PDB file of C-alpha atoms and ligand atoms in Angstrom:
ATOM      1  CA  MET A   1      -6.407 -42.177   1.023  1.00  0.00           C
ATOM      2  CA  THR A   2      -7.507 -41.498  -2.507  1.00  0.00           C
ATOM      3  CA  ASP A   3      -7.125 -38.208  -4.324  1.00  0.00           C
ATOM      4  CA  GLY A   4     -10.869 -37.701  -4.219  1.00  0.00           C
ATOM      5  CA  THR A   5     -10.972 -37.905  -0.431  1.00  0.00           C
ATOM      6  CA  GLU A   6      -8.106 -35.466  -0.020  1.00  0.00           C
ATOM      7  CA  VAL A   7      -9.897 -32.962  -2.224  1.00  0.00           C
ATOM      8  CA  SER A   8     -13.110 -33.311  -0.259  1.00  0.00           C
ATOM      9  CA  ASP A   9     -11.315 -32.897   3.075  1.00  0.00           C
ATOM     10  CA  GLU A  10      -9.733 -29.710   1.850  1.00  0.00           C
ATOM     11  CA  LEU A  11     -13.125 -28.480   0.664  1.00  0.00           C
ATOM     12  CA  TYR A  12     -14.656 -29.333   4.040  1.00  0.00           C
ATOM     13  CA  VAL A  13     -12.072 -27.176   5.818  1.00  0.00           C
ATOM     14  CA  ARG A  14     -12.952 -24.275   3.555  1.00  0.00           C
ATOM     15  CA  LEU A  15     -16.690 -24.809   4.027  1.00  0.00           C
ATOM     16  CA  LYS A  16     -16.314 -25.126   7.804  1.00  0.00           C
ATOM     17  CA  ALA A  17     -14.783 -21.640   7.903  1.00  0.00           C
ATOM     18  CA  TYR A  18     -18.226 -20.269   6.996  1.00  0.00           C
ATOM     19  CA  GLU A  19     -19.772 -21.471  10.262  1.00  0.00           C
ATOM     20  CA  GLY A  20     -20.919 -18.494  12.310  1.00  0.00           C
ATOM     21  CA  ARG A  21     -20.704 -16.036   9.443  1.00  0.00           C
ATOM     22  CA  ALA A  22     -23.696 -13.737   8.981  1.00  0.00           C
ATOM     23  CA  THR A  23     -25.831 -14.090   5.857  1.00  0.00           C
ATOM     24  CA  ALA A  24     -28.189 -11.272   6.899  1.00  0.00           C
ATOM     25  CA  THR A  25     -28.016  -8.671   9.652  1.00  0.00           C
ATOM     26  CA  SER A  26     -30.866  -6.638  11.149  1.00  0.00           C
ATOM     27  CA  VAL A  27     -33.147  -7.189   8.177  1.00  0.00           C
ATOM     28  CA  VAL A  28     -36.581  -5.631   8.647  1.00  0.00           C
ATOM     29  CA  GLY A  29     -39.642  -7.709   7.755  1.00  0.00           C
ATOM     30  CA  LYS A  30     -41.553  -6.329   4.786  1.00  0.00           C
ATOM     31  CA  ASP A  31     -44.856  -6.145   6.663  1.00  0.00           C
ATOM     32  CA  LEU A  32     -45.844  -5.747  10.277  1.00  0.00           C
ATOM     33  CA  VAL A  33     -47.458  -8.888  11.666  1.00  0.00           C
ATOM     34  CA  ASN A  34     -50.988  -8.428  10.361  1.00  0.00           C
ATOM     35  CA  GLU A  35     -54.463  -9.927  10.382  1.00  0.00           C
ATOM     36  CA  ALA A  36     -54.729 -10.323   6.613  1.00  0.00           C
ATOM     37  CA  MET A  37     -51.650 -12.530   6.267  1.00  0.00           C
ATOM     38  CA  ILE A  38     -52.724 -14.528   9.329  1.00  0.00           C
ATOM     39  CA  ARG A  39     -56.166 -15.120   7.846  1.00  0.00           C
ATOM     40  CA  HIS A  40     -54.762 -16.176   4.469  1.00  0.00           C
ATOM     41  CA  TRP A  41     -52.300 -18.556   6.094  1.00  0.00           C
ATOM     42  CA  CYS A  42     -55.029 -20.122   8.273  1.00  0.00           C
ATOM     43  CA  GLU A  43     -57.275 -20.580   5.243  1.00  0.00           C
ATOM     44  CA  VAL A  44     -54.529 -22.260   3.246  1.00  0.00           C
ATOM     45  CA  MET A  45     -53.587 -24.518   6.172  1.00  0.00           C
ATOM     46  CA  GLY A  46     -57.189 -25.200   7.134  1.00  0.00           C
ATOM     47  CA  ASP A  47     -56.343 -24.068  10.667  1.00  0.00           C
ATOM     48  CA  ALA A  48     -59.494 -22.836  12.418  1.00  0.00           C
ATOM     49  CA  ASN A  49     -57.905 -22.367  15.864  1.00  0.00           C
ATOM     50  CA  PRO A  50     -59.802 -19.448  17.487  1.00  0.00           C
ATOM     51  CA  ALA A  51     -56.534 -18.124  18.980  1.00  0.00           C
ATOM     52  CA  TYR A  52     -55.656 -16.747  15.542  1.00  0.00           C
ATOM     53  CA  GLY A  53     -58.697 -14.471  15.216  1.00  0.00           C
ATOM     54  CA  GLY A  54     -60.558 -11.857  17.208  1.00  0.00           C
ATOM     55  CA  PRO A  55     -59.331  -8.884  19.231  1.00  0.00           C
ATOM     56  CA  ASP A  56     -56.641 -10.864  21.144  1.00  0.00           C
ATOM     57  CA  ALA A  57     -55.390 -12.761  18.088  1.00  0.00           C
ATOM     58  CA  ILE A  58     -51.876 -14.113  17.962  1.00  0.00           C
ATOM     59  CA  ALA A  59     -50.192 -15.253  14.780  1.00  0.00           C
ATOM     60  CA  PRO A  60     -49.845 -19.023  14.295  1.00  0.00           C
ATOM     61  CA  PRO A  61     -46.333 -19.785  15.636  1.00  0.00           C
ATOM     62  CA  ALA A  62     -45.536 -21.871  12.545  1.00  0.00           C
ATOM     63  CA  MET A  63     -45.897 -18.672  10.490  1.00  0.00           C
ATOM     64  CA  LEU A  64     -42.580 -17.486  11.958  1.00  0.00           C
ATOM     65  CA  GLN A  65     -40.697 -17.674   8.689  1.00  0.00           C
ATOM     66  CA  ALA A  66     -43.501 -15.998   6.717  1.00  0.00           C
ATOM     67  CA  TRP A  67     -42.739 -12.656   8.405  1.00  0.00           C
ATOM     68  CA  THR A  68     -39.119 -12.820   7.252  1.00  0.00           C
ATOM     69  CA  MET A  69     -39.725 -13.670   3.617  1.00  0.00           C
ATOM     70  CA  GLY A  70     -38.673 -11.240   0.935  1.00  0.00           C
ATOM     71  CA  GLY A  71     -41.417 -12.120  -1.536  1.00  0.00           C
ATOM     72  CA  LEU A  72     -40.845 -11.979  -5.279  1.00  0.00           C
ATOM     73  CA  SER A  73     -38.779  -8.807  -5.011  1.00  0.00           C
ATOM     74  CA  GLY A  74     -36.509 -10.390  -2.366  1.00  0.00           C
ATOM     75  CA  HIS A  75     -34.465  -8.731   0.343  1.00  0.00           C
ATOM     76  CA  THR A  76     -31.622  -6.514  -0.797  1.00  0.00           C
ATOM     77  CA  ASP A  77     -29.684  -6.446   2.468  1.00  0.00           C
ATOM     78  CA  ARG A  78     -28.138  -9.938   2.449  1.00  0.00           C
ATOM     79  CA  THR A  79     -24.400 -10.402   2.790  1.00  0.00           C
ATOM     80  CA  VAL A  80     -22.346 -12.215   0.151  1.00  0.00           C
ATOM     81  CA  VAL A  81     -21.635 -15.116   2.550  1.00  0.00           C
ATOM     82  CA  HIS A  82     -24.397 -17.387   1.314  1.00  0.00           C
ATOM     83  CA  ASP A  83     -23.502 -16.832  -2.354  1.00  0.00           C
ATOM     84  CA  GLU A  84     -19.814 -17.444  -1.650  1.00  0.00           C
ATOM     85  CA  LEU A  85     -20.507 -20.676   0.186  1.00  0.00           C
ATOM     86  CA  PHE A  86     -22.791 -21.929  -2.589  1.00  0.00           C
ATOM     87  CA  GLY A  87     -20.222 -20.826  -5.167  1.00  0.00           C
ATOM     88  CA  LEU A  88     -17.587 -22.988  -3.483  1.00  0.00           C
ATOM     89  CA  LEU A  89     -19.906 -25.975  -3.505  1.00  0.00           C
ATOM     90  CA  ASP A  90     -21.016 -25.402  -7.102  1.00  0.00           C
ATOM     91  CA  GLY A  91     -17.402 -25.053  -8.182  1.00  0.00           C
ATOM     92  CA  ALA A  92     -16.562 -28.401  -6.589  1.00  0.00           C
ATOM     93  CA  GLY A  93     -19.391 -30.109  -8.480  1.00  0.00           C
ATOM     94  CA  PHE A  94     -22.020 -30.092  -5.715  1.00  0.00           C
ATOM     95  CA  THR A  95     -24.458 -28.270  -7.953  1.00  0.00           C
ATOM     96  CA  SER A  96     -27.830 -29.629  -6.821  1.00  0.00           C
ATOM     97  CA  VAL A  97     -29.740 -28.504  -3.787  1.00  0.00           C
ATOM     98  CA  VAL A  98     -32.641 -29.914  -1.819  1.00  0.00           C
ATOM     99  CA  ALA A  99     -34.267 -28.605   1.351  1.00  0.00           C
ATOM    100  CA  THR A 100     -34.198 -31.336   3.969  1.00  0.00           C
ATOM    101  CA  ASP A 101     -35.845 -30.003   7.117  1.00  0.00           C
ATOM    102  CA  CYS A 102     -36.494 -27.016   9.307  1.00  0.00           C
ATOM    103  CA  GLU A 103     -36.763 -26.543  13.061  1.00  0.00           C
ATOM    104  CA  GLN A 104     -38.349 -23.664  14.892  1.00  0.00           C
ATOM    105  CA  ASP A 105     -38.312 -22.488  18.510  1.00  0.00           C
ATOM    106  CA  TYR A 106     -40.965 -20.048  19.662  1.00  0.00           C
ATOM    107  CA  LEU A 107     -39.967 -17.607  22.392  1.00  0.00           C
ATOM    108  CA  ARG A 108     -42.882 -15.180  22.410  1.00  0.00           C
ATOM    109  CA  PRO A 109     -46.227 -14.962  20.603  1.00  0.00           C
ATOM    110  CA  LEU A 110     -46.448 -12.609  17.650  1.00  0.00           C
ATOM    111  CA  ARG A 111     -49.368 -10.211  17.459  1.00  0.00           C
ATOM    112  CA  PRO A 112     -50.733  -7.914  14.764  1.00  0.00           C
ATOM    113  CA  GLY A 113     -48.669  -4.734  14.771  1.00  0.00           C
ATOM    114  CA  ASP A 114     -45.372  -6.360  15.789  1.00  0.00           C
ATOM    115  CA  ARG A 115     -42.381  -5.192  13.783  1.00  0.00           C
ATOM    116  CA  ILE A 116     -40.178  -8.132  12.761  1.00  0.00           C
ATOM    117  CA  THR A 117     -36.416  -7.942  12.396  1.00  0.00           C
ATOM    118  CA  PHE A 118     -34.003 -10.813  11.997  1.00  0.00           C
ATOM    119  CA  ASP A 119     -30.395 -11.902  11.696  1.00  0.00           C
ATOM    120  CA  ALA A 120     -29.258 -15.028   9.889  1.00  0.00           C
ATOM    121  CA  ALA A 121     -26.001 -16.943   9.849  1.00  0.00           C
ATOM    122  CA  ILE A 122     -24.515 -20.185   8.619  1.00  0.00           C
ATOM    123  CA  GLU A 123     -24.795 -22.312  11.747  1.00  0.00           C
ATOM    124  CA  SER A 124     -23.135 -25.496  10.598  1.00  0.00           C
ATOM    125  CA  VAL A 125     -21.774 -27.374   7.627  1.00  0.00           C
ATOM    126  CA  SER A 126     -21.695 -31.141   7.897  1.00  0.00           C
ATOM    127  CA  GLU A 127     -18.899 -33.420   6.826  1.00  0.00           C
ATOM    128  CA  ARG A 128     -19.293 -34.889   3.415  1.00  0.00           C
ATOM    129  CA  LYS A 129     -22.211 -37.362   3.437  1.00  0.00           C
ATOM    130  CA  THR A 130     -23.504 -39.812   0.914  1.00  0.00           C
ATOM    131  CA  THR A 131     -27.276 -40.024   0.613  1.00  0.00           C
ATOM    132  CA  LYS A 132     -29.651 -41.708  -1.807  1.00  0.00           C
ATOM    133  CA  LEU A 133     -29.745 -38.509  -3.840  1.00  0.00           C
ATOM    134  CA  GLY A 134     -25.987 -38.190  -4.051  1.00  0.00           C
ATOM    135  CA  THR A 135     -22.939 -37.053  -2.095  1.00  0.00           C
ATOM    136  CA  GLY A 136     -22.725 -33.609  -0.563  1.00  0.00           C
ATOM    137  CA  TYR A 137     -22.817 -31.392   2.489  1.00  0.00           C
ATOM    138  CA  PHE A 138     -25.690 -30.409   4.780  1.00  0.00           C
ATOM    139  CA  VAL A 139     -25.741 -26.665   5.401  1.00  0.00           C
ATOM    140  CA  THR A 140     -27.820 -25.309   8.292  1.00  0.00           C
ATOM    141  CA  THR A 141     -28.800 -21.649   8.342  1.00  0.00           C
ATOM    142  CA  ARG A 142     -30.071 -20.207  11.595  1.00  0.00           C
ATOM    143  CA  MET A 143     -32.327 -17.204  11.690  1.00  0.00           C
ATOM    144  CA  ASP A 144     -32.979 -15.301  14.906  1.00  0.00           C
ATOM    145  CA  VAL A 145     -36.275 -13.471  14.744  1.00  0.00           C
ATOM    146  CA  ARG A 146     -37.201 -10.509  16.919  1.00  0.00           C
ATOM    147  CA  ALA A 147     -40.519  -8.743  17.444  1.00  0.00           C
ATOM    148  CA  ASN A 148     -40.217  -5.067  18.371  1.00  0.00           C
ATOM    149  CA  GLY A 149     -36.614  -5.829  19.306  1.00  0.00           C
ATOM    150  CA  GLU A 150     -37.400  -8.774  21.638  1.00  0.00           C
ATOM    151  CA  PRO A 151     -36.331 -12.333  20.811  1.00  0.00           C
ATOM    152  CA  ALA A 152     -39.389 -14.026  19.280  1.00  0.00           C
ATOM    153  CA  GLY A 153     -38.081 -17.261  17.836  1.00  0.00           C
ATOM    154  CA  THR A 154     -35.425 -19.108  15.899  1.00  0.00           C
ATOM    155  CA  HIS A 155     -35.773 -20.781  12.544  1.00  0.00           C
ATOM    156  CA  ARG A 156     -33.225 -23.339  11.377  1.00  0.00           C
ATOM    157  CA  PHE A 157     -33.289 -24.328   7.766  1.00  0.00           C
ATOM    158  CA  ARG A 158     -31.195 -27.228   6.470  1.00  0.00           C
ATOM    159  CA  ILE A 159     -30.356 -28.027   2.894  1.00  0.00           C
ATOM    160  CA  LEU A 160     -28.268 -30.686   1.223  1.00  0.00           C
ATOM    161  CA  LYS A 161     -25.977 -29.333  -1.483  1.00  0.00           C
ATOM    162  CA  TYR A 162     -24.950 -32.356  -3.498  1.00  0.00           C
ATOM    163  CA  ALA A 163     -23.602 -33.936  -6.651  1.00  0.00           C
ATOM    164  CA  PRO A 164     -26.437 -36.089  -8.004  1.00  0.00           C
ATOM    165  CA  ALA A 165     -25.816 -39.823  -7.975  1.00  0.00           C
ATOM    166  CA  ALA A 166     -25.462 -41.202 -11.473  1.00  0.00           C
ATOM    167  CA  ARG A 167     -28.621 -42.939 -12.607  1.00  0.00           C
ATOM    168  CA  PRO A 168     -28.762 -45.698 -15.161  1.00  0.00           C
ATOM    169  CA  LYS A 169     -29.666 -44.144 -18.495  1.00  0.00           C
ATOM    170  CA  ARG A 170     -32.999 -45.287 -19.764  1.00  0.00           C
ATOM    171  CA  PRO A 171     -34.323 -44.167 -23.093  1.00  0.00           C
ATOM    172  CA  GLY A 172     -37.635 -43.353 -21.452  1.00  0.00           C
ATOM    173  CA  LYS A 173     -41.065 -43.319 -22.997  1.00  0.00           C
ATOM    174  CA  ARG A 174     -43.231 -40.359 -23.810  1.00  0.00           C
ATOM    175  CA  PRO A 175     -45.790 -39.899 -21.043  1.00  0.00           C
ATOM    176  CA  ARG A 176     -49.091 -41.682 -21.694  1.00  0.00           C
ATOM    177  CA  PRO A 177     -52.248 -39.595 -21.973  1.00  0.00           C
ATOM    178  CA  VAL A 178     -54.646 -40.009 -19.065  1.00  0.00           C
ATOM    179  CA  ILE A 179     -57.713 -41.463 -20.740  1.00  0.00           C
ATOM    180  CA  ASN A 180     -60.987 -41.301 -18.828  1.00  0.00           C
ATOM    181  CA  ARG A 181     -64.687 -41.415 -19.650  1.00  0.00           C
ATOM    182  CA  ASP A 182     -64.680 -37.686 -20.404  1.00  0.00           C
ATOM    183  CA  ASN A 183     -62.010 -37.841 -23.111  1.00  0.00           C
ATOM    184  CA  ALA A 184     -62.029 -41.474 -24.301  1.00  0.00           C
ATOM    185  CA  GLY A 185     -63.865 -40.455 -27.475  1.00  0.00           C
ATOM    186  CA  PHE A 186     -61.066 -38.114 -28.405  1.00  0.00           C
ATOM    187  CA  TRP A 187     -58.429 -40.860 -28.179  1.00  0.00           C
ATOM    188  CA  ASP A 188     -60.657 -43.373 -29.962  1.00  0.00           C
ATOM    189  CA  ALA A 189     -60.820 -40.906 -32.858  1.00  0.00           C
ATOM    190  CA  VAL A 190     -57.045 -40.307 -32.791  1.00  0.00           C
ATOM    191  CA  ALA A 191     -56.612 -44.061 -33.263  1.00  0.00           C
ATOM    192  CA  GLU A 192     -58.664 -43.624 -36.461  1.00  0.00           C
ATOM    193  CA  HIS A 193     -56.594 -40.571 -37.482  1.00  0.00           C
ATOM    194  CA  ARG A 194     -59.383 -38.130 -36.824  1.00  0.00           C
ATOM    195  CA  LEU A 195     -59.201 -35.089 -34.561  1.00  0.00           C
ATOM    196  CA  LEU A 196     -62.558 -34.451 -32.929  1.00  0.00           C
ATOM    197  CA  ILE A 197     -63.610 -31.200 -31.304  1.00  0.00           C
ATOM    198  CA  GLN A 198     -66.514 -31.171 -28.866  1.00  0.00           C
ATOM    199  CA  ARG A 199     -69.540 -29.044 -29.742  1.00  0.00           C
ATOM    200  CA  CYS A 200     -71.979 -27.981 -27.037  1.00  0.00           C
ATOM    201  CA  GLY A 201     -75.530 -29.270 -27.501  1.00  0.00           C
ATOM    202  CA  GLY A 202     -76.914 -26.150 -25.796  1.00  0.00           C
ATOM    203  CA  CYS A 203     -75.079 -23.206 -27.348  1.00  0.00           C
ATOM    204  CA  GLU A 204     -73.008 -24.933 -30.055  1.00  0.00           C
ATOM    205  CA  ALA A 205     -69.750 -23.505 -28.672  1.00  0.00           C
ATOM    206  CA  LEU A 206     -66.739 -25.585 -29.711  1.00  0.00           C
ATOM    207  CA  ARG A 207     -64.403 -26.670 -26.954  1.00  0.00           C
ATOM    208  CA  PHE A 208     -61.039 -28.288 -26.566  1.00  0.00           C
ATOM    209  CA  PRO A 209     -59.729 -30.150 -24.600  1.00  0.00           C
ATOM    210  CA  TRP A 210     -62.694 -32.405 -24.000  1.00  0.00           C
ATOM    211  CA  LEU A 211     -64.746 -31.678 -20.887  1.00  0.00           C
ATOM    212  CA  PRO A 212     -67.972 -33.114 -19.482  1.00  0.00           C
ATOM    213  CA  GLY A 213     -69.840 -29.789 -19.667  1.00  0.00           C
ATOM    214  CA  CYS A 214     -69.897 -26.449 -21.437  1.00  0.00           C
ATOM    215  CA  SER A 215     -68.113 -23.592 -19.696  1.00  0.00           C
ATOM    216  CA  ALA A 216     -70.214 -21.078 -21.652  1.00  0.00           C
ATOM    217  CA  CYS A 217     -73.754 -22.312 -20.904  1.00  0.00           C
ATOM    218  CA  GLY A 218     -73.301 -25.259 -18.545  1.00  0.00           C
ATOM    219  CA  SER A 219     -74.989 -27.803 -20.790  1.00  0.00           C
ATOM    220  CA  PRO A 220     -73.802 -31.417 -20.429  1.00  0.00           C
ATOM    221  CA  GLU A 221     -75.069 -32.234 -23.962  1.00  0.00           C
ATOM    222  CA  TRP A 222     -72.547 -32.384 -26.758  1.00  0.00           C
ATOM    223  CA  ASP A 223     -71.583 -33.918 -30.056  1.00  0.00           C
ATOM    224  CA  THR A 224     -68.419 -33.567 -32.079  1.00  0.00           C
ATOM    225  CA  VAL A 225     -67.127 -32.013 -35.255  1.00  0.00           C
ATOM    226  CA  GLU A 226     -64.066 -33.325 -37.043  1.00  0.00           C
ATOM    227  CA  ALA A 227     -61.244 -30.827 -37.375  1.00  0.00           C
ATOM    228  CA  SER A 228     -60.200 -30.077 -40.960  1.00  0.00           C
ATOM    229  CA  GLY A 229     -56.581 -30.350 -39.799  1.00  0.00           C
ATOM    230  CA  ALA A 230     -55.663 -26.824 -40.884  1.00  0.00           C
ATOM    231  CA  GLY A 231     -54.293 -24.490 -38.248  1.00  0.00           C
ATOM    232  CA  SER A 232     -51.594 -22.039 -37.301  1.00  0.00           C
ATOM    233  CA  VAL A 233     -49.122 -21.521 -34.491  1.00  0.00           C
ATOM    234  CA  TYR A 234     -50.879 -19.273 -31.973  1.00  0.00           C
ATOM    235  CA  SER A 235     -47.917 -19.300 -29.574  1.00  0.00           C
ATOM    236  CA  TYR A 236     -44.994 -21.513 -28.645  1.00  0.00           C
ATOM    237  CA  VAL A 237     -42.185 -22.035 -26.160  1.00  0.00           C
ATOM    238  CA  VAL A 238     -38.806 -23.657 -26.708  1.00  0.00           C
ATOM    239  CA  MET A 239     -37.952 -26.111 -23.936  1.00  0.00           C
ATOM    240  CA  HIS A 240     -34.278 -26.208 -22.937  1.00  0.00           C
ATOM    241  CA  HIS A 241     -34.534 -27.377 -19.345  1.00  0.00           C
ATOM    242  CA  PRO A 242     -35.263 -29.539 -17.458  1.00  0.00           C
ATOM    243  CA  PRO A 243     -34.430 -32.564 -19.592  1.00  0.00           C
ATOM    244  CA  PHE A 244     -37.140 -35.212 -19.535  1.00  0.00           C
ATOM    245  CA  PRO A 245     -36.879 -38.817 -20.668  1.00  0.00           C
ATOM    246  CA  ALA A 246     -38.018 -39.336 -24.265  1.00  0.00           C
ATOM    247  CA  PHE A 247     -37.651 -35.657 -25.105  1.00  0.00           C
ATOM    248  CA  ASP A 248     -34.485 -34.289 -26.624  1.00  0.00           C
ATOM    249  CA  PRO A 249     -34.108 -30.582 -25.790  1.00  0.00           C
ATOM    250  CA  PRO A 250     -34.216 -28.025 -27.194  1.00  0.00           C
ATOM    251  CA  TYR A 251     -37.617 -28.570 -28.747  1.00  0.00           C
ATOM    252  CA  ALA A 252     -40.622 -26.396 -29.499  1.00  0.00           C
ATOM    253  CA  VAL A 253     -44.002 -26.852 -27.866  1.00  0.00           C
ATOM    254  CA  GLY A 254     -46.699 -25.151 -29.875  1.00  0.00           C
ATOM    255  CA  LEU A 255     -50.117 -23.827 -29.007  1.00  0.00           C
ATOM    256  CA  ILE A 256     -51.956 -24.526 -32.239  1.00  0.00           C
ATOM    257  CA  GLU A 257     -55.061 -22.630 -33.227  1.00  0.00           C
ATOM    258  CA  LEU A 258     -57.209 -24.881 -35.366  1.00  0.00           C
ATOM    259  CA  ALA A 259     -59.140 -23.430 -38.295  1.00  0.00           C
ATOM    260  CA  GLU A 260     -62.294 -24.138 -36.252  1.00  0.00           C
ATOM    261  CA  GLY A 261     -61.086 -21.682 -33.586  1.00  0.00           C
ATOM    262  CA  VAL A 262     -60.117 -23.911 -30.658  1.00  0.00           C
ATOM    263  CA  ARG A 263     -56.505 -24.244 -29.520  1.00  0.00           C
ATOM    264  CA  MET A 264     -54.473 -27.264 -28.520  1.00  0.00           C
ATOM    265  CA  VAL A 265     -50.965 -27.903 -27.237  1.00  0.00           C
ATOM    266  CA  SER A 266     -48.934 -30.086 -29.565  1.00  0.00           C
ATOM    267  CA  ASN A 267     -45.620 -30.485 -31.327  1.00  0.00           C
ATOM    268  CA  VAL A 268     -44.687 -28.626 -34.485  1.00  0.00           C
ATOM    269  CA  VAL A 269     -42.794 -31.006 -36.770  1.00  0.00           C
ATOM    270  CA  GLY A 270     -40.972 -30.598 -40.038  1.00  0.00           C
ATOM    271  CA  VAL A 271     -39.182 -27.445 -38.954  1.00  0.00           C
ATOM    272  CA  PRO A 272     -36.248 -26.855 -36.572  1.00  0.00           C
ATOM    273  CA  TYR A 273     -37.225 -25.700 -33.081  1.00  0.00           C
ATOM    274  CA  ASP A 274     -35.740 -22.240 -33.702  1.00  0.00           C
ATOM    275  CA  LYS A 275     -37.699 -21.718 -36.904  1.00  0.00           C
ATOM    276  CA  VAL A 276     -41.149 -22.040 -35.344  1.00  0.00           C
ATOM    277  CA  ARG A 277     -42.965 -18.712 -35.606  1.00  0.00           C
ATOM    278  CA  ILE A 278     -46.267 -17.300 -34.404  1.00  0.00           C
ATOM    279  CA  GLY A 279     -48.795 -17.336 -37.228  1.00  0.00           C
ATOM    280  CA  MET A 280     -46.980 -20.118 -39.122  1.00  0.00           C
ATOM    281  CA  PRO A 281     -49.527 -22.284 -40.969  1.00  0.00           C
ATOM    282  CA  VAL A 282     -49.525 -25.926 -39.911  1.00  0.00           C
ATOM    283  CA  GLN A 283     -51.345 -29.079 -40.942  1.00  0.00           C
ATOM    284  CA  LEU A 284     -52.467 -31.957 -38.734  1.00  0.00           C
ATOM    285  CA  GLU A 285     -50.814 -35.328 -39.028  1.00  0.00           C
ATOM    286  CA  PHE A 286     -50.493 -38.333 -36.753  1.00  0.00           C
ATOM    287  CA  LEU A 287     -47.187 -39.358 -35.238  1.00  0.00           C
ATOM    288  CA  ARG A 288     -46.592 -42.989 -34.288  1.00  0.00           C
ATOM    289  CA  VAL A 289     -44.513 -42.495 -31.100  1.00  0.00           C
ATOM    290  CA  ASP A 290     -44.164 -46.155 -30.124  1.00  0.00           C
ATOM    291  CA  GLU A 291     -46.120 -49.376 -30.370  1.00  0.00           C
ATOM    292  CA  GLU A 292     -48.794 -48.092 -27.976  1.00  0.00           C
ATOM    293  CA  LEU A 293     -48.962 -44.387 -28.615  1.00  0.00           C
ATOM    294  CA  GLU A 294     -50.000 -42.255 -31.530  1.00  0.00           C
ATOM    295  CA  LEU A 295     -50.333 -38.473 -31.206  1.00  0.00           C
ATOM    296  CA  PRO A 296     -51.793 -35.653 -33.263  1.00  0.00           C
ATOM    297  CA  VAL A 297     -48.961 -33.277 -34.229  1.00  0.00           C
ATOM    298  CA  PHE A 298     -48.736 -30.374 -36.664  1.00  0.00           C
ATOM    299  CA  ARG A 299     -46.421 -30.112 -39.642  1.00  0.00           C
ATOM    300  CA  ALA A 300     -45.250 -26.703 -40.735  1.00  0.00           C
ATOM    301  CA  SER A 301     -46.755 -26.162 -44.166  1.00  0.00           C
ATOM    302  CA  GLU A 302     -44.676 -25.959 -47.326  1.00  0.00           C
ATOM    303  CA  GLY A 303     -42.845 -22.637 -47.249  1.00  0.00           C
ATOM    304  CA  GLY A 304     -44.037 -21.917 -43.727  1.00  0.00           C
ATOM    305  CA  ALA A 305     -40.508 -21.952 -42.370  1.00  0.00           C
ATOM    306  CA  GLY A 306     -39.363 -19.207 -44.763  1.00  0.00           C
TER     307      GLY A 306
HETATM  308 ZN1   ZN B   1     -72.819 -24.392 -24.332  1.00  0.00          ZN
END
């Protein structure tokens, strides 16, 4: 037995001790079962089953979990069990998580007006498994849902908490632009080191990015004007995460306002990522990324970084 296996066995014993422990007790659903949420769900799912409308409507059974969700503000009455279990796994290097599957049992139909309450617990933790994604543990949480105090269903939710498998490092290429008949003219001009803005043939509104019609007047007629290349940083974000092949975080992504008034997303070059500022003047140039790709980027003007 190797050291690594002994460590994982010991971890498994500690993880196993969480089986049966409550992660939430007698939590009350944020809304009564209601027609509006049922209608929205059916529209999103494209489910036109007549059982979900009218005076005798029931809620779609597959909505079971929806009535237990905390929304953006979350539920405040969870126990620390889930966080502790995840903390153990994170601490042992199993830092990634992916949802794998869920199972539901329906015990009674839910109807508008029903008050939902639920309990949840860690039902099981698997032995250490190796999957394509990496090595880790499957954790199943079981939620028992009640409607007006009566058992209404169970919802089992399984995740894999894992250490990602090492992948061969590839330098990676910048993503290619998707060139189609609506924007081919733009990329043709970039190849000639010109930045073209579309101008509506109906109302003369300038637009960027290129589109087949005018959003102001609807006209499909257009021609182009060449950008002078002058602009300024209208806004920006600094990307730290997630890492992406061919990009080396942290880096700034700028929303550049051209002198002509339209805005485009691009890179600001010639200045460190943490020195990019809103309002900073920039000047168009063309960056040869690789043998196939050239991109319009914007260089911070002389003194702009001050
Ligand atoms: Zn127009």
